[in-house]
Coordinates of C-alpha atoms and ligand atoms in Angstrom, one line a residue:
X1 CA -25.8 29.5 -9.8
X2 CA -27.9 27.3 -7.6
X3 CA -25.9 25.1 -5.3
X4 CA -27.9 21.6 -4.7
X5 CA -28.9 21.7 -0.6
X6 CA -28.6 17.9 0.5
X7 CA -30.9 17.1 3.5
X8 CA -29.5 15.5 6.7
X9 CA -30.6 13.1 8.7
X10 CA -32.3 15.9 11.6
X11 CA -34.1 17.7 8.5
X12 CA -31.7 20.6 8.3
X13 CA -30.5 21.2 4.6
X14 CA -26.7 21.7 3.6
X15 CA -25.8 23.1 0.2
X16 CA -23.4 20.3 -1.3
X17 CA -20.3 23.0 -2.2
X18 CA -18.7 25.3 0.2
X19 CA -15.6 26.7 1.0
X20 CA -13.0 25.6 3.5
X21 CA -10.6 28.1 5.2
X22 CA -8.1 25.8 6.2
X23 CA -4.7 27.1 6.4
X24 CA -6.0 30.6 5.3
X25 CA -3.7 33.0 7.0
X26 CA -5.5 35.5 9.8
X27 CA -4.6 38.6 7.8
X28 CA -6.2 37.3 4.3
X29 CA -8.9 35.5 5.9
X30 CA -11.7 38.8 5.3
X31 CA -10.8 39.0 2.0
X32 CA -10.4 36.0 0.8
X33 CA -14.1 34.8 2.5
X34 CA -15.5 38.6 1.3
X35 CA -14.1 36.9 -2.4
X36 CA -15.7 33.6 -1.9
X37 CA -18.8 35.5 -1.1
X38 CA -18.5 37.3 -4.2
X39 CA -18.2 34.4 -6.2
X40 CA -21.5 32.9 -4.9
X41 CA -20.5 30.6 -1.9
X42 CA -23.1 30.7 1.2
X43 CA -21.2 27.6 3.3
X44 CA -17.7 27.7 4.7
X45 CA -16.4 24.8 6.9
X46 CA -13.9 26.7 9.5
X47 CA -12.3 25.0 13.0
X48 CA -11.5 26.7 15.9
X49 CA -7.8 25.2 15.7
X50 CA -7.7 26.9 12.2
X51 CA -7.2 30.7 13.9
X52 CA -8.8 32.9 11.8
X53 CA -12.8 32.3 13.0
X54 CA -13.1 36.0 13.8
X55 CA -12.1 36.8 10.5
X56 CA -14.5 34.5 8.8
X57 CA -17.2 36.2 11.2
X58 CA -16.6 39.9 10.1
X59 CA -16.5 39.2 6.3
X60 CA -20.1 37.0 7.1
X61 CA -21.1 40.2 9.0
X62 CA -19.9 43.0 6.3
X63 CA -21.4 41.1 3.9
X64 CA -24.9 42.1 4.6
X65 CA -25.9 38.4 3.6
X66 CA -29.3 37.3 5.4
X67 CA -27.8 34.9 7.9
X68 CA -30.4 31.9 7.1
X69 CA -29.0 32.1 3.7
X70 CA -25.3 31.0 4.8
X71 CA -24.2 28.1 6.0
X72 CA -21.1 28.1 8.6
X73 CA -19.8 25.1 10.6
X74 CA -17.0 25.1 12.8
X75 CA -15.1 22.2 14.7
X76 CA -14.3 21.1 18.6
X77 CA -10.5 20.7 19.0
X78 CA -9.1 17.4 20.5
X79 CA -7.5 19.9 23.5
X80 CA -11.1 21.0 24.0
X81 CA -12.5 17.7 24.5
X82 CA -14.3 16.8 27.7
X83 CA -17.7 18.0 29.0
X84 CA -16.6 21.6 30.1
X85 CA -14.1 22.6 27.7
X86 CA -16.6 21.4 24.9
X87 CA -19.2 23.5 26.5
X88 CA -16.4 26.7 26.7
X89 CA -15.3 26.1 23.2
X90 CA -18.7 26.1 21.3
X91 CA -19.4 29.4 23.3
X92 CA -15.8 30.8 22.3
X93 CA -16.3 30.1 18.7
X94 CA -19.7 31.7 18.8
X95 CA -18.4 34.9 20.0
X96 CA -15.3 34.2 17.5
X97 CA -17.4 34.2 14.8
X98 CA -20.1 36.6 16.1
X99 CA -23.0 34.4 15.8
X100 CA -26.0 32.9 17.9
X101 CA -25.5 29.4 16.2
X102 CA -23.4 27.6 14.0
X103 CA -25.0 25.2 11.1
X104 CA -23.0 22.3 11.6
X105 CA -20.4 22.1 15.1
X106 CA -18.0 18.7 14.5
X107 CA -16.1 17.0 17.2
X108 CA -12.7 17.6 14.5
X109 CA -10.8 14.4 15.4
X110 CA -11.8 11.6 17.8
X111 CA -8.3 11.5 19.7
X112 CA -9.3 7.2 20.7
X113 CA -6.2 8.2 22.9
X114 CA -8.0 10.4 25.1
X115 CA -10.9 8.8 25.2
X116 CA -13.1 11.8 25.8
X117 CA -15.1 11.8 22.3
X118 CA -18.3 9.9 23.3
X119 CA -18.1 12.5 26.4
X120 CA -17.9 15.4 24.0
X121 CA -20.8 14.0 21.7
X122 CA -23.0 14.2 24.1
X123 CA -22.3 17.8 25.3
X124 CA -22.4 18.4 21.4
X125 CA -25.9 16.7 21.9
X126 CA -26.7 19.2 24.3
X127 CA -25.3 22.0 22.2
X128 CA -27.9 21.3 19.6
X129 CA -30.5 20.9 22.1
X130 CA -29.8 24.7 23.2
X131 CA -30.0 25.8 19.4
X132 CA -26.3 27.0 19.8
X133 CA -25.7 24.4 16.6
X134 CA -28.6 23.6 14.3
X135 CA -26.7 20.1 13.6
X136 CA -23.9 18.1 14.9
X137 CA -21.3 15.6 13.6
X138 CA -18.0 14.2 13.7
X139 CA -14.7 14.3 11.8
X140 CA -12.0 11.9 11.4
X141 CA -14.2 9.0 12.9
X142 CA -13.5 5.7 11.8
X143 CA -16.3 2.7 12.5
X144 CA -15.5 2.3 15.8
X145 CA -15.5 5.5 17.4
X146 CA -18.7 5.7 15.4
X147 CA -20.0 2.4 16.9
X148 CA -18.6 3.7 20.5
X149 CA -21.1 7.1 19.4
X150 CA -23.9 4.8 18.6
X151 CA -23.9 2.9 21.2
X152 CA -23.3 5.5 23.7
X153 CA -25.5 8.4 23.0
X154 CA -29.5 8.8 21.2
X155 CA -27.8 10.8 17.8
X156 CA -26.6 9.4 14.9
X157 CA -24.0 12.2 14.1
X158 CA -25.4 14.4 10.8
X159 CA -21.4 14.1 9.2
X160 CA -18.5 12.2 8.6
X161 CA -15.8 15.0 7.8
X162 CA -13.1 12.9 6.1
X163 CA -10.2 12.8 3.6
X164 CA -11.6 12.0 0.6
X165 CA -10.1 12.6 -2.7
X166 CA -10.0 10.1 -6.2
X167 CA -6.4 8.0 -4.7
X168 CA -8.3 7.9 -1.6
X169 CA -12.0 6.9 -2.1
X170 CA -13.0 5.7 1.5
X171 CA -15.6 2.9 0.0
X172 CA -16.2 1.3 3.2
X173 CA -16.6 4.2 5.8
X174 CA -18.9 6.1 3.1
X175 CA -21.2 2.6 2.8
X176 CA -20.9 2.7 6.8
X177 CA -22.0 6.1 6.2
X178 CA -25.2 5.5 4.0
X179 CA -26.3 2.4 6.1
X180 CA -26.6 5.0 9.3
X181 CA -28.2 7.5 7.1
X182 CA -24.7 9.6 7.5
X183 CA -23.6 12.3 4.9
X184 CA -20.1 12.1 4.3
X185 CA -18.1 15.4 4.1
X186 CA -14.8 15.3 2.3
X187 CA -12.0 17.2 3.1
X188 CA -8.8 17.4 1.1
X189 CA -11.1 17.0 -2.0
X190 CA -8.6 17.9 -4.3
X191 CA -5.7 15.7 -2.3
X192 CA -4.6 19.1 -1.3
X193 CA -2.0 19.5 -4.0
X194 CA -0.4 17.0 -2.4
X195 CA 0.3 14.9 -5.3
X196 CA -0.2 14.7 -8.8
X197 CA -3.8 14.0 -9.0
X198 CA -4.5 16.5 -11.9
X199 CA -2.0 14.7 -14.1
X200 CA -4.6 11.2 -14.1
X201 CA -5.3 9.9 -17.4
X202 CA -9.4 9.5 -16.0
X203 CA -9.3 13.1 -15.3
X204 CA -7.6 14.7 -18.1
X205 CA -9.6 12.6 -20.4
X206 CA -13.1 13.6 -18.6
X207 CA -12.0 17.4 -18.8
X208 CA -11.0 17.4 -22.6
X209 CA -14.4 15.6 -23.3
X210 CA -16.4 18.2 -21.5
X211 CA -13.9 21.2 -22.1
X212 CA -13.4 22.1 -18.2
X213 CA -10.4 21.4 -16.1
X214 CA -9.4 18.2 -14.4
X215 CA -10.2 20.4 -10.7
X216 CA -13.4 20.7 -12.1
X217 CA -14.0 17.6 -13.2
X218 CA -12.8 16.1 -9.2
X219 CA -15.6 18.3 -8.2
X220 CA -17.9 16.8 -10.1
X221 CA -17.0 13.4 -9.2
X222 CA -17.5 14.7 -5.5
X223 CA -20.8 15.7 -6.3
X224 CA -22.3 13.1 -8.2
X225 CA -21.2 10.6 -5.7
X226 CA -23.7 12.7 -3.1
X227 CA -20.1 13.9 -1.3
X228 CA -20.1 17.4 0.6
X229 CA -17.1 18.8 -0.1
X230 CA -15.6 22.7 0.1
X231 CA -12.2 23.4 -1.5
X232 CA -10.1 26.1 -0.3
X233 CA -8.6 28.6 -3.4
X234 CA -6.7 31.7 -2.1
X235 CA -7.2 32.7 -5.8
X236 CA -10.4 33.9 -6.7
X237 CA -9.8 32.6 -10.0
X238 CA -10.1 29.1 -9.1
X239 CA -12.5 30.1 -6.6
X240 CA -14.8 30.9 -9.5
X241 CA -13.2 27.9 -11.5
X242 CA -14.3 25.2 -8.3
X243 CA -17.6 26.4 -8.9
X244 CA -18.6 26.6 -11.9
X245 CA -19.0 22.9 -12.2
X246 CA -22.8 22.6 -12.8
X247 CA -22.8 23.0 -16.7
X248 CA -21.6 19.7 -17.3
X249 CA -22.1 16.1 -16.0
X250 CA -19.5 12.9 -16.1
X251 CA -20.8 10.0 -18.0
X252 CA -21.1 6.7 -16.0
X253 CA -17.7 5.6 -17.5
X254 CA -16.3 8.6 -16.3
X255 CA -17.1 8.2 -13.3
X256 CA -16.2 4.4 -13.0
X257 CA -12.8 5.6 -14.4
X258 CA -12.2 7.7 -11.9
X259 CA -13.8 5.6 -9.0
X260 CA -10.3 3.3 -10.2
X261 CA -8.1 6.0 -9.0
X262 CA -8.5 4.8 -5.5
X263 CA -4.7 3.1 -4.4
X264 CA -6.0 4.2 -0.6
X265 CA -3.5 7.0 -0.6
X266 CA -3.9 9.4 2.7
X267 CA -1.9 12.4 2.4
X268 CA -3.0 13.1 6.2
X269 CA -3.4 11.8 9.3
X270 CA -4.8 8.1 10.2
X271 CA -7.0 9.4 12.8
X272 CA -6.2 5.8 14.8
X273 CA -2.9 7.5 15.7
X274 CA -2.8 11.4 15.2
X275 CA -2.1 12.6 18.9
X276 CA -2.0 16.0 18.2
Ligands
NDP1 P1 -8.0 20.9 -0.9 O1 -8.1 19.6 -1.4 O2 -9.3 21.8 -1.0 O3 -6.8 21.6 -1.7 C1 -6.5 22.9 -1.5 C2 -5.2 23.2 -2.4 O4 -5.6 23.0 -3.8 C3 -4.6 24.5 -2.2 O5 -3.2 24.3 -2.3 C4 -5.1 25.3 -3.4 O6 -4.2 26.2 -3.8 C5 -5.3 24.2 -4.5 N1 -6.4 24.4 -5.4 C6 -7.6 24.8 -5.1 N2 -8.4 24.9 -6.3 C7 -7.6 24.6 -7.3 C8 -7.8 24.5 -8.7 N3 -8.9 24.7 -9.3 N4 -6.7 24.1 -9.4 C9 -5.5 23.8 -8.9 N5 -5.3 23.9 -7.6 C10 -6.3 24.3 -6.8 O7 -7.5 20.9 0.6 P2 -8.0 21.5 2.0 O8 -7.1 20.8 3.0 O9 -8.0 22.9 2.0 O10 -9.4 20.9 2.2 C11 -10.6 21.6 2.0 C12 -11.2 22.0 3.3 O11 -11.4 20.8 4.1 C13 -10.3 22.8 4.3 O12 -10.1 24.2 3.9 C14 -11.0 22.6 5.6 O13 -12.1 23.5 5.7 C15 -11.3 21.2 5.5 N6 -10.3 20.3 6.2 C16 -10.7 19.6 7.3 C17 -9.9 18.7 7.9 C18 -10.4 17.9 9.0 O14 -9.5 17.3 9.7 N7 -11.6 17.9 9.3 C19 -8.5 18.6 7.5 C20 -8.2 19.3 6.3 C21 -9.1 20.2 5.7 P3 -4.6 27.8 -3.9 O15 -5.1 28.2 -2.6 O16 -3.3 28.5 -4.2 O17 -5.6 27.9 -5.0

């Protein structure tokens, strides 16, 4: 199965389904990424404040996979923002993950508390610069800390990394996204189970019709709105269930009736005022 690569804006190519290891305990992480492997996944979206890094590194590694065929991003935690502690942390994850460069290094959460974020961008600026991360990007930014970026710095970030499921569509901040020539990244594509978005008439519907299941069909959606996304499975089951999703295609009613989901329901932080 051939994953679609979506170009970003600095030329670099980023296949449009990964695999996130958020909340993936430290002493599952090898197998679970060695499975994910298995199943055909090349990109996995970690974070340093997600622990297990060094685990995603050694399955990579055991794996014997060419590294220019994977794709591995990592994230800057709010704690680690400034100019030296960015520059410390990109080198910790490196050796955490026991590689030369990362894909894709995001500044995970701008913090507009701290007020460090445009200082971090452009050490992540540098970063890229020093090949250490072939692209850079942002999570969690809302227009302003993107027009604070903008204004501040010569990079329009590669990424938005953002919630983004059906109840919570992000219209404007995705069209923010596409006038700055943006990708948008969604995380929590399938609400993490969070509520009961498999239950929705628009998705049970769509997966009867095209005889998959309603997680499959929330894929889909994800992907034919040009959305990066990676869910996290422990299971390899649905590992192998989340994608297989190119054998079939929503019709544009489907996808309108699903687009109507949106009742701009987070089920995580508003970035405006997580302090953590
Ligand atoms: P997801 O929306 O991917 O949901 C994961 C949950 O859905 C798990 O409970 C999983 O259970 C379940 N699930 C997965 N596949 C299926 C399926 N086919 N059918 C039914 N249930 C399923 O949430 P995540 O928070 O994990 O988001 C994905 C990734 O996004 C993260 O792993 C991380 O990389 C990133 N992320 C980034 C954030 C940021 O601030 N930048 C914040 C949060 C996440 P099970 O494991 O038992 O299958």
């Amino acid at each position: 199965m051939t994953v679609p690569k979506i170009e970003l804006n600095d030329g670099n190519f980023i296949p449009q389904l990964g695999f996130g290891v958020f909340q993936v305990a430290q002493e599952e992480t090898e197998r679970i990424v060695t499975d994910a492997l298995e199943v055909g996944y090349r990109h996995f979206d970690a974070a340093m404040i997600y622990g297990n890094e060094a685990q995603v590194g050694k399955a990579l590694k055991a794996s014997g996979i060419p590294r220019d065929e994977l794709f591995v991003t990592t994230k800057l935690w709010n704690s680690d923002q400034g100019t030296d502690s960015a520059r410390d942390a990109m080198d910790l994850s490196l050796e955490k993950l026991g590689l030369d460069y990362v894909d894709l290094y995001l500044i995970h959460w701008p913090r507009p508390d701290l007020d460090r974020y445009l200082e971090s961008w452009l050490v992540l600026e540098e970063i890229k610069a020093a090949g250490k991360a072939r692209s850079i990007g942002v999570s969690n930014f809302h227009r302003p800390h993107l027009e604070k970026i903008l204004a501040g710095s010569n990079t329009v970030p590669a990424v938005n990394q953002i919630e983004l499921h059906p109840a919570f569509a992000q219209r404007d901040l995705r069209a923010y996204g596409a006038e700055l020539g943006m990708r948008i990244e969604a995380w929590g594509p399938l609400g993490q189970g969070k509520y009961d978005l498999f239950s929705e008439a628009a998705l049970k519907d769509a997966a009867a019709a095209h005889g998959v299941t309603p997680a499959q069909v929330v894929i889909r959606w994800h992907l034919q709105s040009g959305i990066i996304l990676f869910p996290k499975s422990n299971s390899r089951a649905r590992m192998a269930e989340n994608f297989d999703v190119f054998g079939f295609e929503l019709t544009a009613d489907e996808m309108a009736s699903i687009n109507a989901i949106d009742r701009d329901q987070r089920v995580g932080a508003n970035p405006d005022e997580a302090t953590f």
